[in-house]
Coordinates of C-alpha atoms and ligand atoms in Angstrom, one line a residue:
X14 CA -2.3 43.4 -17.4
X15 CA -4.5 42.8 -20.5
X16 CA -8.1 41.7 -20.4
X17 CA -7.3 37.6 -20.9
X18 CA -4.3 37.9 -18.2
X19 CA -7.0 39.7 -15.8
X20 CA -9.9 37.0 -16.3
X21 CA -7.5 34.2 -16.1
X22 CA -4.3 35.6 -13.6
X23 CA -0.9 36.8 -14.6
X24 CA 0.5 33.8 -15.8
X25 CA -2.6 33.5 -18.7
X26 CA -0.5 33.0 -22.1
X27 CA -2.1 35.0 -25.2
X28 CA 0.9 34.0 -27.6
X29 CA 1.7 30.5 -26.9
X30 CA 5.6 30.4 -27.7
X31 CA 5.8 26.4 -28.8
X32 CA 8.4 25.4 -31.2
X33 CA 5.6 24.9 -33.4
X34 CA 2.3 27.1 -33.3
X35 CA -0.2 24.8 -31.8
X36 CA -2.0 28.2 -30.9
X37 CA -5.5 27.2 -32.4
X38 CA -5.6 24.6 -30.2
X39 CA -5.1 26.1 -26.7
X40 CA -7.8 27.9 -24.5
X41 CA -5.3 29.3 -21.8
X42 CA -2.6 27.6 -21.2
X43 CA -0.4 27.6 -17.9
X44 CA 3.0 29.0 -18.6
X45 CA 5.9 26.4 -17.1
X46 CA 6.6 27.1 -13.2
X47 CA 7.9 30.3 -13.0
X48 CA 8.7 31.3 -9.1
X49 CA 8.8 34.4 -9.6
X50 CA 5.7 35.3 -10.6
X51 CA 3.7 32.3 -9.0
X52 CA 5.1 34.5 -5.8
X53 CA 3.8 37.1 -6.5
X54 CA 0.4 35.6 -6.7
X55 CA -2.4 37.4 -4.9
X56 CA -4.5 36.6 -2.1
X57 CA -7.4 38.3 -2.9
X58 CA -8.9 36.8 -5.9
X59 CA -10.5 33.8 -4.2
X60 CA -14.3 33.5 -5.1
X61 CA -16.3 31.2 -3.6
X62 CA -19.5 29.7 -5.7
X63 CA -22.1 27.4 -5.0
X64 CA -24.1 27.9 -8.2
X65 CA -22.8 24.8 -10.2
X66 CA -25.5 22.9 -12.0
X67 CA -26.0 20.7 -14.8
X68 CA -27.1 22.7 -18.0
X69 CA -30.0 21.6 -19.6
X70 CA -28.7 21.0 -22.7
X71 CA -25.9 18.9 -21.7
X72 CA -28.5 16.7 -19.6
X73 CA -28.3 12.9 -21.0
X74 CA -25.4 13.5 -22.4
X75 CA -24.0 10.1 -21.0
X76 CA -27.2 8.0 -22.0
X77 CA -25.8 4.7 -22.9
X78 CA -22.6 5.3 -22.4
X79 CA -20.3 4.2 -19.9
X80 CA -17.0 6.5 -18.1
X81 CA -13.7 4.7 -16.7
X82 CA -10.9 7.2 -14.6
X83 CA -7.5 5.8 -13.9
X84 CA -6.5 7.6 -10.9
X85 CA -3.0 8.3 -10.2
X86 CA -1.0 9.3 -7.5
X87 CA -2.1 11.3 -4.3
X88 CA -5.2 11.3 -2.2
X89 CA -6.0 14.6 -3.9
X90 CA -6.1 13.0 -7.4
X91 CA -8.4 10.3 -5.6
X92 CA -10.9 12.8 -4.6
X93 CA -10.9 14.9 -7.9
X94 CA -11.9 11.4 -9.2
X95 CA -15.0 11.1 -7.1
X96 CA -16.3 14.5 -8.0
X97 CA -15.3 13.5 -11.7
X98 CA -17.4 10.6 -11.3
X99 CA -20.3 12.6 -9.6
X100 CA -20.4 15.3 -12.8
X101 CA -20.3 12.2 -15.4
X102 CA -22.8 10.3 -13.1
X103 CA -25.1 13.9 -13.2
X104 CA -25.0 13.8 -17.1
X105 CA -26.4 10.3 -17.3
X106 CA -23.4 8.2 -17.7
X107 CA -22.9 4.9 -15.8
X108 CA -19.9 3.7 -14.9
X109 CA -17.4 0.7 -15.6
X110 CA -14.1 -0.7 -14.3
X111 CA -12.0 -1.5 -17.5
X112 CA -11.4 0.4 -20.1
X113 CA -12.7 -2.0 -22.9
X114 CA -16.6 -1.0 -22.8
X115 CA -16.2 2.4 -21.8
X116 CA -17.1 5.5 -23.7
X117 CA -14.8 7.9 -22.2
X118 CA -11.5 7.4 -20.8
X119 CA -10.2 9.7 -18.9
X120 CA -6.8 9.3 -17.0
X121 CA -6.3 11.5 -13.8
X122 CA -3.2 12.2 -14.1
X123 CA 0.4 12.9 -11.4
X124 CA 3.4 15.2 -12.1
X125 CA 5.2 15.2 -8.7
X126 CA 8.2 12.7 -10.1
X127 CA 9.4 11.6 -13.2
X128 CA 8.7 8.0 -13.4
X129 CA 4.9 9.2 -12.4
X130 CA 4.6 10.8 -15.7
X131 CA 6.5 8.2 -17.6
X132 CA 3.5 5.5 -16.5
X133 CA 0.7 7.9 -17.7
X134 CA 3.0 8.3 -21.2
X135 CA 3.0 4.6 -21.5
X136 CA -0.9 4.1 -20.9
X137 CA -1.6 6.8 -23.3
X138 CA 0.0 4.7 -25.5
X139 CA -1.2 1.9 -24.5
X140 CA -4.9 3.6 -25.7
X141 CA -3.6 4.0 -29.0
X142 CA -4.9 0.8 -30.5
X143 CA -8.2 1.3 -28.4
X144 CA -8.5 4.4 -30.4
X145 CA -7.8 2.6 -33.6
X146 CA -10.5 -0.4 -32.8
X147 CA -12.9 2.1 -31.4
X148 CA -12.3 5.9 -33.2
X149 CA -15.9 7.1 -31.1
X150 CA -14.1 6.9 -27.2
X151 CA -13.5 9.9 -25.8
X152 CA -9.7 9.6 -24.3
X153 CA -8.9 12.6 -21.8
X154 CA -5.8 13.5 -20.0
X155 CA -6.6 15.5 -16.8
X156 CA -5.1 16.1 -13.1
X157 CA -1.6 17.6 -12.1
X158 CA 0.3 16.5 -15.3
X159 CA -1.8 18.8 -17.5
X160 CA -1.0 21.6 -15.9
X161 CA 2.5 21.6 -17.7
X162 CA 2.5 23.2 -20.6
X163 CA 5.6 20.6 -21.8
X164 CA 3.1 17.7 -21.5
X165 CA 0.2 19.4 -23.1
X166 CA 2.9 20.0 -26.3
X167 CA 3.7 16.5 -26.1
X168 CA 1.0 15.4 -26.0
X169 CA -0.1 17.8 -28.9
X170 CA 2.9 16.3 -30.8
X171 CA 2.5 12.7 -30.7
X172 CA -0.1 11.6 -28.9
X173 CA -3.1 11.8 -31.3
X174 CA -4.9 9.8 -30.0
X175 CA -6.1 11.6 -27.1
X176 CA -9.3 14.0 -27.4
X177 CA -9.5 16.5 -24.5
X178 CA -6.6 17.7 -21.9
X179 CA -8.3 19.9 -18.8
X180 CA -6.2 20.9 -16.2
X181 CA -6.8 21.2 -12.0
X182 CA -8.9 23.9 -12.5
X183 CA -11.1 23.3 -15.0
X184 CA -13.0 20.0 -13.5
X185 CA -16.1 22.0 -12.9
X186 CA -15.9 22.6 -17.3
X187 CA -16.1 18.8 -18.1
X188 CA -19.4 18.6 -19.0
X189 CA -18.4 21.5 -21.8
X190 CA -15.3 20.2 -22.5
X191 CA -17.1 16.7 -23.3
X192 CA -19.4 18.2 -25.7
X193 CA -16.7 20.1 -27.0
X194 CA -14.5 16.9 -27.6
X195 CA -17.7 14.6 -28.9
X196 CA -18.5 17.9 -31.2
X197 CA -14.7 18.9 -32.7
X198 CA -12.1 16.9 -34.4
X199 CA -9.4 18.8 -32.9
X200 CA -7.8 18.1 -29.4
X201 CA -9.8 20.4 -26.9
X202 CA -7.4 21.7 -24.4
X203 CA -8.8 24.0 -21.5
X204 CA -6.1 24.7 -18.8
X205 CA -6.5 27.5 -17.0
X206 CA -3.6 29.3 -14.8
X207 CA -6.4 31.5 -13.2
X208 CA -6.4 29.3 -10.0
X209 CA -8.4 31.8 -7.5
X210 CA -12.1 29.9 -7.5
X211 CA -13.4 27.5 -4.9
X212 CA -16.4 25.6 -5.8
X213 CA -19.0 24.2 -3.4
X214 CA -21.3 22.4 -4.9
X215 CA -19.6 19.5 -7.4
X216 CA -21.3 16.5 -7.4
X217 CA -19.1 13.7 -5.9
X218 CA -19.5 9.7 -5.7
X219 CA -17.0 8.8 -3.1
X220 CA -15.5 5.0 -3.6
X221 CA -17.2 3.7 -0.9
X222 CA -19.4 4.3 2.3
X223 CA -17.0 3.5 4.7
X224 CA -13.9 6.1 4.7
X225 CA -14.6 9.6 3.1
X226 CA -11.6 12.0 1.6
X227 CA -12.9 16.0 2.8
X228 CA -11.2 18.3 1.3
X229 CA -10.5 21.6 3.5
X230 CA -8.2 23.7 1.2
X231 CA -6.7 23.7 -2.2
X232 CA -3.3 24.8 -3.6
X233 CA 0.4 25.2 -1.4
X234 CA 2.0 28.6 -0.8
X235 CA 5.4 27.0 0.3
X236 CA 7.4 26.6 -2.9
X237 CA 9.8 23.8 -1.7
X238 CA 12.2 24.3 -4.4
X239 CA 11.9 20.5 -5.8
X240 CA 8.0 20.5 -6.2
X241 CA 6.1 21.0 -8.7
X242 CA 2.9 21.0 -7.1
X243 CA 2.5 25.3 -6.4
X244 CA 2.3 25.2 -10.0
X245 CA 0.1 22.7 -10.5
X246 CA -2.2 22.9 -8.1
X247 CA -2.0 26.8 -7.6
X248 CA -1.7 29.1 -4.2
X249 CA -3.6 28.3 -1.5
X250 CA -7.0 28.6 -1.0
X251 CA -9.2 27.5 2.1
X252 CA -12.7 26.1 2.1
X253 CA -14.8 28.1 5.0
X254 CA -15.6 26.5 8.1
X255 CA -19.2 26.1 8.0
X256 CA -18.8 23.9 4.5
X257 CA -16.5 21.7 6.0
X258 CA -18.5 21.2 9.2
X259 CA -21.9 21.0 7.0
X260 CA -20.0 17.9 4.8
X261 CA -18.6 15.8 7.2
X262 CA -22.0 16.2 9.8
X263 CA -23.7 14.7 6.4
X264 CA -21.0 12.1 6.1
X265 CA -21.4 11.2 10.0
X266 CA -25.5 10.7 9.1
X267 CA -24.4 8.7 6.3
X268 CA -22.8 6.7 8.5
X269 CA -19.2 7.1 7.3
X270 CA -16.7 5.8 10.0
X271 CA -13.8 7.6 9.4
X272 CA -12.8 11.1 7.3
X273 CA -9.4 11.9 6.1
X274 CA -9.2 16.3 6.3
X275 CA -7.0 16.7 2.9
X276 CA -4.9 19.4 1.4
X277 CA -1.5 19.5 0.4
X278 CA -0.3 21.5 3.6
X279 CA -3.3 21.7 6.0
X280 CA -1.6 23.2 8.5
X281 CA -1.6 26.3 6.8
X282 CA -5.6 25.9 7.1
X283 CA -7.7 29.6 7.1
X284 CA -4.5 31.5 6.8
X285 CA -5.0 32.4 3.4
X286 CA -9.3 33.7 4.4
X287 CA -8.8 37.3 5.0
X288 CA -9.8 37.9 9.2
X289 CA -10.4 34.7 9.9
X290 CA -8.5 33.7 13.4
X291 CA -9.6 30.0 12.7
X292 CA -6.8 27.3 12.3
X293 CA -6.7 23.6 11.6
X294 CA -6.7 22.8 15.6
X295 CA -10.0 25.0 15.8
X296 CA -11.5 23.5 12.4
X297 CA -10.7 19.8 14.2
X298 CA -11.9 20.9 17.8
X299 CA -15.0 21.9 15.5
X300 CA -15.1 18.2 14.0
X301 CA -14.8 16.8 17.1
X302 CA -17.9 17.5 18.3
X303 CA -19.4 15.0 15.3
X304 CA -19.9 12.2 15.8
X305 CA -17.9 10.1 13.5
X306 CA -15.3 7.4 15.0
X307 CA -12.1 8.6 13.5
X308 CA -10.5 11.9 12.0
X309 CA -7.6 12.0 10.6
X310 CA -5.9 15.0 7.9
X311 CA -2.9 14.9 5.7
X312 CA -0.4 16.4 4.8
X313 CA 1.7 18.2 7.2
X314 CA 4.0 21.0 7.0
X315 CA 6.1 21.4 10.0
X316 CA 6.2 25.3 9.4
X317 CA 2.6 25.8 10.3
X318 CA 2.1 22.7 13.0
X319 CA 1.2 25.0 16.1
X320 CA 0.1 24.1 20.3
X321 CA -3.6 24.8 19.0
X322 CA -3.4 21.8 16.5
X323 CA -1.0 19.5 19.3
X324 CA -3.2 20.2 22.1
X325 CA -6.8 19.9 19.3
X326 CA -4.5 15.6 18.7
X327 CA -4.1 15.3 22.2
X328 CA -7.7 15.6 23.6
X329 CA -9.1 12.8 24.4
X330 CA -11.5 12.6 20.9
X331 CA -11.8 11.3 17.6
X332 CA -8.6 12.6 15.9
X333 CA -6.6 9.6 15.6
X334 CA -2.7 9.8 17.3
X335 CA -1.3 9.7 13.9
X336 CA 1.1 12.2 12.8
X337 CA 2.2 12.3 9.4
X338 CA 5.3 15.1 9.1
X339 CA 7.2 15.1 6.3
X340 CA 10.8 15.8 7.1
X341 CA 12.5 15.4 3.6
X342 CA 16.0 15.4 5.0
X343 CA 18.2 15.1 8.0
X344 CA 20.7 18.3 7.0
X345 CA 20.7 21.5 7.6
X346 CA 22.5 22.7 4.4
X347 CA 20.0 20.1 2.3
X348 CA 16.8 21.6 4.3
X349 CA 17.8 25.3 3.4
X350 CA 18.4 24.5 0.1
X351 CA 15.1 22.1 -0.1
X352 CA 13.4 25.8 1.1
X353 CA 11.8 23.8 3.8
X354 CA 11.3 26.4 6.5
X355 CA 13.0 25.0 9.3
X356 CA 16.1 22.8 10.9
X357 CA 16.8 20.0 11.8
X358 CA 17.0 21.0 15.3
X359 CA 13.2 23.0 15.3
X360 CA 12.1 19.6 13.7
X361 CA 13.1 17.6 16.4
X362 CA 12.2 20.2 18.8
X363 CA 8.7 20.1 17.4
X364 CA 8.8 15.8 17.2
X365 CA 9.8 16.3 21.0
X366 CA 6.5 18.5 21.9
X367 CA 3.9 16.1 20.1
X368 CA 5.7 13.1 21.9
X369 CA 5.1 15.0 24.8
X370 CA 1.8 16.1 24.5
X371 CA 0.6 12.7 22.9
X372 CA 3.0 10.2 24.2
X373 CA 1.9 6.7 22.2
X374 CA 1.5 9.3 19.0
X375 CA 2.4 7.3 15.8
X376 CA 4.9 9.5 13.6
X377 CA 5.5 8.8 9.5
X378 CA 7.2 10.9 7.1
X379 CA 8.3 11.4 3.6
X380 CA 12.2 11.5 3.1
X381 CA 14.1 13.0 -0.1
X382 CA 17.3 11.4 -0.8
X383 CA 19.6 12.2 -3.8
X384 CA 18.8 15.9 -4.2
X385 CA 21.5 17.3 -6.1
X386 CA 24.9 17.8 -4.2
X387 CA 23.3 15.7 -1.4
X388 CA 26.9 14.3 0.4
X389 CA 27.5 11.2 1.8
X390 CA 27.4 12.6 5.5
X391 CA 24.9 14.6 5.2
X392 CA 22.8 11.4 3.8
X393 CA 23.9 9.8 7.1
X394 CA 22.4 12.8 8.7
X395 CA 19.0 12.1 7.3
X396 CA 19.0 8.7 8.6
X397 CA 20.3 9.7 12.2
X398 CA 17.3 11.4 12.2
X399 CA 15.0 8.6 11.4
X400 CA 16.8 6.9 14.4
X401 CA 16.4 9.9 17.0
X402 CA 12.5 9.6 15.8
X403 CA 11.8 6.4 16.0
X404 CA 9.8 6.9 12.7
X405 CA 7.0 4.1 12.4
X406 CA 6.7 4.3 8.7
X407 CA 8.0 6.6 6.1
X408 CA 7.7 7.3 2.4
X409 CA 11.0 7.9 0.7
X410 CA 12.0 9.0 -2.9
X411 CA 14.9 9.3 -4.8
X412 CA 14.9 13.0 -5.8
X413 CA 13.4 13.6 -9.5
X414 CA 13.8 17.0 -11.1
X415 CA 10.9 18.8 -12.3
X416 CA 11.0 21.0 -15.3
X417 CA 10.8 24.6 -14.0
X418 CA 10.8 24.7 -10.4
X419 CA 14.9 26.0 -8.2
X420 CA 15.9 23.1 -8.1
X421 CA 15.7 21.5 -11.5
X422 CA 18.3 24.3 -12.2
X423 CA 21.0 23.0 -9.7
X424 CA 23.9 21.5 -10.9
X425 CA 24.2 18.2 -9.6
X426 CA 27.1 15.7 -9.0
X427 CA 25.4 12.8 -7.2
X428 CA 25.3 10.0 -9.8
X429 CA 21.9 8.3 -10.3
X430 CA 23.9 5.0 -8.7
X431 CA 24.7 6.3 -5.7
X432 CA 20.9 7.6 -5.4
X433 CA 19.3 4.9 -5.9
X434 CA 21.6 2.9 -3.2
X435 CA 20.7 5.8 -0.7
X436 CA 17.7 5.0 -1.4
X437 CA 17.8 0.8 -0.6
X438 CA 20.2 1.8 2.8
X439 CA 17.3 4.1 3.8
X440 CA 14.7 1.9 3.3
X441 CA 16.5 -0.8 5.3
X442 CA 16.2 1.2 8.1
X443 CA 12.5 2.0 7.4
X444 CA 11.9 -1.6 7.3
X445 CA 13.4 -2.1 10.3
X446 CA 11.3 0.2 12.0
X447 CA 8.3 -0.6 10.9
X448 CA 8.7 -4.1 11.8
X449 CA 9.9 -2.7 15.5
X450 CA 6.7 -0.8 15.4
X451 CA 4.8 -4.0 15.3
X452 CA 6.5 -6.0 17.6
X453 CA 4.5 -5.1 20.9
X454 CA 1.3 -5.3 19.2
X455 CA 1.5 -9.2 19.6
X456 CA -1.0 -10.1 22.1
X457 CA -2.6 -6.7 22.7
X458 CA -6.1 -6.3 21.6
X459 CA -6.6 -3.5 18.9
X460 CA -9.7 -1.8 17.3
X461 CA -9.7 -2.0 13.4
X462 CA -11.8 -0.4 10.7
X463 CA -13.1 -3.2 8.6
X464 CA -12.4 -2.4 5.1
X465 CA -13.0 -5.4 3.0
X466 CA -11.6 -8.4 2.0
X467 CA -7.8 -8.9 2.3
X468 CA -6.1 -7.9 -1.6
X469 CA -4.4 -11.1 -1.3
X470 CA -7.0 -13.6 0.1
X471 CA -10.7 -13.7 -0.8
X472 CA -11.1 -15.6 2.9
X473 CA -9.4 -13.0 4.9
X474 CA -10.7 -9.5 6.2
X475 CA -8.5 -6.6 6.7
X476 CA -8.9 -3.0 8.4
X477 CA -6.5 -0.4 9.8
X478 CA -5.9 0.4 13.1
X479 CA -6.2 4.4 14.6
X480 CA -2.5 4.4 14.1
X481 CA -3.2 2.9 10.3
X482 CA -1.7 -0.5 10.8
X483 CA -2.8 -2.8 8.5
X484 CA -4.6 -6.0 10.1
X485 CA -5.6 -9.1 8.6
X486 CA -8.1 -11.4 10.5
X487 CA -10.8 -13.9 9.8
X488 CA -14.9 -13.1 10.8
X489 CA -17.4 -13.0 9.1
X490 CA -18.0 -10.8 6.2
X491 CA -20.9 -8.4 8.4
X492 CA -18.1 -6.9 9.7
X493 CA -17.3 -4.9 7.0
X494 CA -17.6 -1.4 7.5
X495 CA -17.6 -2.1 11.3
X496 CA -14.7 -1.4 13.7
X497 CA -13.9 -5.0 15.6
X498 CA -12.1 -5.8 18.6
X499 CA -8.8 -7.8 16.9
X500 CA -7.1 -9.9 19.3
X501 CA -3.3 -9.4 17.6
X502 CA -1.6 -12.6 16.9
X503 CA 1.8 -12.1 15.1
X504 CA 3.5 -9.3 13.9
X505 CA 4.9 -9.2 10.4
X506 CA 7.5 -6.5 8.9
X507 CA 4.5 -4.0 8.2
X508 CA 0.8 -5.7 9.1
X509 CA -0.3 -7.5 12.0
X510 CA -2.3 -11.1 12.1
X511 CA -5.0 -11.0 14.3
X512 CA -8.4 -12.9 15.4
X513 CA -11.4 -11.4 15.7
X514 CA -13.3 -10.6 19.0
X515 CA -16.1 -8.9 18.7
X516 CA -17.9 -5.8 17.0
X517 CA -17.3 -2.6 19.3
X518 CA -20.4 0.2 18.8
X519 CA -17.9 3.1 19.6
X520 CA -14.2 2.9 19.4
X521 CA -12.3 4.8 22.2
X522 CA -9.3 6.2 20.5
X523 CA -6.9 5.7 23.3
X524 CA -3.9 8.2 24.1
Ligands
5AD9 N1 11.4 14.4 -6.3 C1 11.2 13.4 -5.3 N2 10.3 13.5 -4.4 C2 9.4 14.5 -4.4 N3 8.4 14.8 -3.6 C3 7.9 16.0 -4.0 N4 8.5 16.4 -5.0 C4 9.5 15.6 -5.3 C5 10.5 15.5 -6.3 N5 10.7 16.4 -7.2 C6 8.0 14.0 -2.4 C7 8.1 14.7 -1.1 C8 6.7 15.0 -0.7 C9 6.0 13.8 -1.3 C10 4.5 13.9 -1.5 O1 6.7 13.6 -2.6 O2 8.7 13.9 -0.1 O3 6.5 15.1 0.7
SF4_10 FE1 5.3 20.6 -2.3 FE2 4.4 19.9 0.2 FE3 6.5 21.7 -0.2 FE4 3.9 22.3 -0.8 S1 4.7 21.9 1.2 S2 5.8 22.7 -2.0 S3 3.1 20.4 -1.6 S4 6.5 19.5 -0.7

C-alpha cells in the first residue's frame, strides 16, 4: 500500500484511468464498486472526532449570500442536508428556497436506481442557463451519486457548468471546497474512498422543530448484490452510545415530539465498535428512558433483527409498533441470488415472532421485482408473500442495474415490459392492502402528530399516526406540532379523514 492508498483506504486511485486524463482535476477519486476489495475492507480504521470548527479565515464567507440544497432521495440524503445547511449557516450564509436568488446551488444527490440519477442529470441541465445569466453561482453536485467515478467523468465531460463535486465523505470539507470553487476556475472534485471517520460535532439545522432525523450509524456491510449503496456510502460504522443518547435527550428539551433512529441497516447497530455488547434493542431500551413521545428507526435488515430489539418494540414505551422490513422478494432462488441472508421461510418465521410479541405491530416493506431472470412463478411467490403478511404498506421497484455491483453483471432475459407490468400487478395488491389497513380505523379514535397544513388544502391539518398513517382533519392551526386526539371518520385507499378532539399532553403508544 502506498502512502495516498494508506491516508485515503485501498481503493484511493493515484492514476486515474479515464478515457481521457482528467487527472488534474481529481483529489482522490473512488474507484467504481469493486466487491472484492470493498470486502476486504477493515474494521479497524474508524476514528471518531469531535474537533470540527469553523476556520477563521473562512468565517463570513457567506456574507450576503444566500445557499439553496435540492435533496434527493432517502432520509439519509435528508439529514446530510441539514448538517449542509448548519456548515453554510456557520459561515454566514442565509438561506433561500428557489434557486433564482441563491449564491450556491448545491444538489444532494441519489444513486440507488437509474431513473434517480437521470432527474439529477436533467436538473444539472436545467442550471445550465442559470450559469449562463449568472456565471458568479456556485453549482455543486454532492451526496451518493458522486461517489461514482462514472458520474464524476460525466460530469467532467459535459456538464460544465457545474463548479464543485464532493462526495459522502467529504461534507465536513465544504467550507474548503467552497473557497476552493469561489477561488479556481477549474471543477474542484474532492471524493474520498477513505470512508473510516465519524464526526461528532457538524453543525446541523434540522427542517423543523417538530420530527428530528438521528443518525446512529453510517455505511452497510451487507453487499446485497443489486445495491450500490456499500460503495457509496462505505462499510459500516456506528456512532457510540453516549452521543446518541446526549443528541436526542437535547432534542427531547427542545421539545421535539418524535425521532426517527437512521442508518441504512440499523440492526447491525454497535456490531462494527470493537467490545461493545450493546445492540439497537439496548441503544432503544436506552432511548426509552427520554422522554420524547415517539421513536421510531429505519431501515431494517432482517439478518440482524434479534429477541433484544422485538422484546425493546414490544415494551410498553415510546418506540412506535411500526416495523419496516424490507423483504425484496418472495423466492428462494431470487433471495440467494439478491445475497439477502435469509429465506423465505426464516422471513416469515421472523414476521411470525414480531406478530407475536407485538400483536397490532404495523409491518411495510420494500419489494424488488424484475431482477434479472426473475420467473413468472417465482414473481407470484413474491406476492404470496405479501398475502401471508398482510403487509400494510410497501415500497416496490422495478429492478435497475447499477454499474459495478454482482448483479449488474447478470445476464438477464426478463424484458423491460414484462417488468414494469410486475410491477402494476404488485402494486394492485399493495393498494389493496393498504386500503384494508384503513378500513377498521373508521370510527376509532387515533392520536396524530400534527405536522402542518394538509399539501393539498391550505384549510386542512394533517399528522401521522404511531403506525404512520396519514390523517387529514380540521382544528385550529395551535395544534401544530401537538399530538391530537382524531376522532376517524372515513377511510380512504392510503389516509384517513378525521375530526379533531382534543390536544392529548402525552400520547400512550398502545400495543
Ligand atoms: N434496483 C431497484 N431497487 C433497488 N433498491 C436498492 N437497490 C436497487 C436497485 N438496484 C431498493 C431496495 C431497497 C430500497 C431502499 O431500494 O428495495 O430496500
Ligand atoms: Fe443496500 Fe440495504 Fe442491502 Fe445494505 S442492506 S446492501 S443498503 S439493500
Amino acid at each position: 500500500m502506498n502512502e495516498e492508498q494508506r491516508k485515503y483506504g485501498a481503493n484511493a486511485k493515484t492514476e486515474p484511468n479515464l478515457e481521457k486524463d482528467y487527472s488534474k482535476y481529481f483529489e482522490h477519486v473512488y474507484q467504481p464498486p469493486n466487491l472484492k476489495e470493498a470486502k476486504t475492507r477493515g474494521k479497524s480504521e474508524v476514528e471518531y472526532h469531535d474537533d470540527f470548527k469553523i476556520d477563521e479565515r473562512h468565517r463570513g464567507m457567506g456574507k450576503g449570500r444566500k445557499f439553496y440544497i435540492r435533496t434527493y432521495g432517502c432520509q439519509m440524503n435528508e439529514h446530510d442536508t441539514e448538517v449542509m445547511a448548519g456548515i453554510f449557516q456557520a459561515l454566514g450564509f442565509t438561506p433561500t428556497n428557489t434557486v433564482d436568488d441563491a449564491d450556491v446551488i448545491l444538489l444532494n444527490t441519489c444513486a440507488i436506481r437509474e431513473n434517480a440519477e437521470n432527474k439529477v442529470f436533467s436538473e444539472i441541465g436545467n442550471l445550465k442557463h442559470l450559469k449562463q445569466e449568472r456565471p458568479d453561482c456556485i453549482i455543486g453536485v454532492c451526496g451518493c451519486m458522486s461517489q461514482e467515478e462514472s458520474v464524476v467523468n460525466k460530469i467532467l465531460k459535459s456538464y460544465q457548468n457545474v463548479d464543485m463535486i464532493f462526495g459522502t465523505h467529504n461534507i465536513h470539507r465544504l467550507p474548503d471546497i467552497l473557497e476552493e470553487a469561489y477561488m479556481s476556475k477549474a471543477m474542484v472534485v474532492e471524493v474520498w474512498s477513505k470512508e473510516g471517520d465519524v464526526i461528532e460535532n457538524l453543525p446541523k439545522v434540522r427542517n423543523g422543530r417538530i420530527k428530528a432525523w438521528v443518525n446512529i450509524m453510517y455505511g452497510c456491510d451487507k453487499f446485497c448484490t443489486y445495491c450500490i449503496v456499500p460503495f457509496t456510502r462505505g462499510k459500516e460504522r456506528s456512532r457510540m452510545p453516549a452521543e446518541i443518547i446526549a443528541e436526542v435527550r437535547d432534542l427531547a428539551r427542545q421539545g421535539y415530539q418524535e425521532i426517527c433512529l437512521l442508518g441504512q441497516n440499523v440492526n447491525a447497530y454497535g456490531k462494527d465498535i470493537d467490545g461493545l455488547e450493546y445492540g439497537l434493542g439496548d441503544l432503544l431500551k436506552d432511548i426509552n428512558k427520554i422522554d420524547i413521545p415517539r421513536v421510531r428507526f429505519t431501515t431494517s435488515h432482517p439478518w440482524d433483527f434479534d429477541d433484544r430489539l422485538i422484546n425493546a418494540i414490544a415494551e410498553d414505551n415510546n418506540i412506535v409498533p411500526h416495523v419496516h422490513l424490507p423483504v425484496q422478494s418472495g423466492n428462494n432462488n431470487v433471495l440467494k441470488i439478491m445475497g439477502r441472508k435469509y429465506t423465505r421461510e426464516s422471513y416469515l418465521e421472523l414476521v411470525r415472532k414480531i406478530k407475536t410479541a407485538i400483536p397490532d405491530v404495523a409491518l411495510t416493506t420494500d419489494i424488488i421485482v424484475g431482477y434479472p431472470n426473475e420467473t413468472e412463478a417465482q414473481f407470484l411467490e413474491t406476492i404470496d408473500l405479501y398475502h401471508e403478511v398482510g403487509f400494510e404498506h410497501a415500497y416496490t421497484y422495478v429492478y435497475s442495474p447499477r454499474e459495478g455491483t454482482p448483479a449488474a453483471k447478470m445476464k438477464d432475459n426478463v424484458p423491460e415490459k414484462e417488468k414494469k407490468q410486475r410491477l402494476q400487478r404488485l402494486n394492485k395488491v399493495v393498494g389493496e392492502y393498504a386500503a384494508k389497513s384503513l378500513k377498521p380505523y373508521e370510527g376509532q379514535e387515533v392520536f396524530v402528530l400534527c405536522e402542518g397544513t394538509s399539501k393539498r388544502d391550505d384549510e386542512v391539518l394533517a399528522g401521522y399516526t404511531e403506525k404512520n398513517k396519514l390523517v387529514n382533519f380540521k382544528a385550529s392551526q395551535d395544534v401544530i406540532g401537538k399530538i391530537v386526539k382524531v376522532k376517524i371518520t372515513e377511510a380512504k385507499q392510503y389516509s384517513l379523514n378525521g375530526e379533531f378532539i382534543e390536544i392529548v399532553s402525552k400520547e400512550k403508544v398502545a400495543h
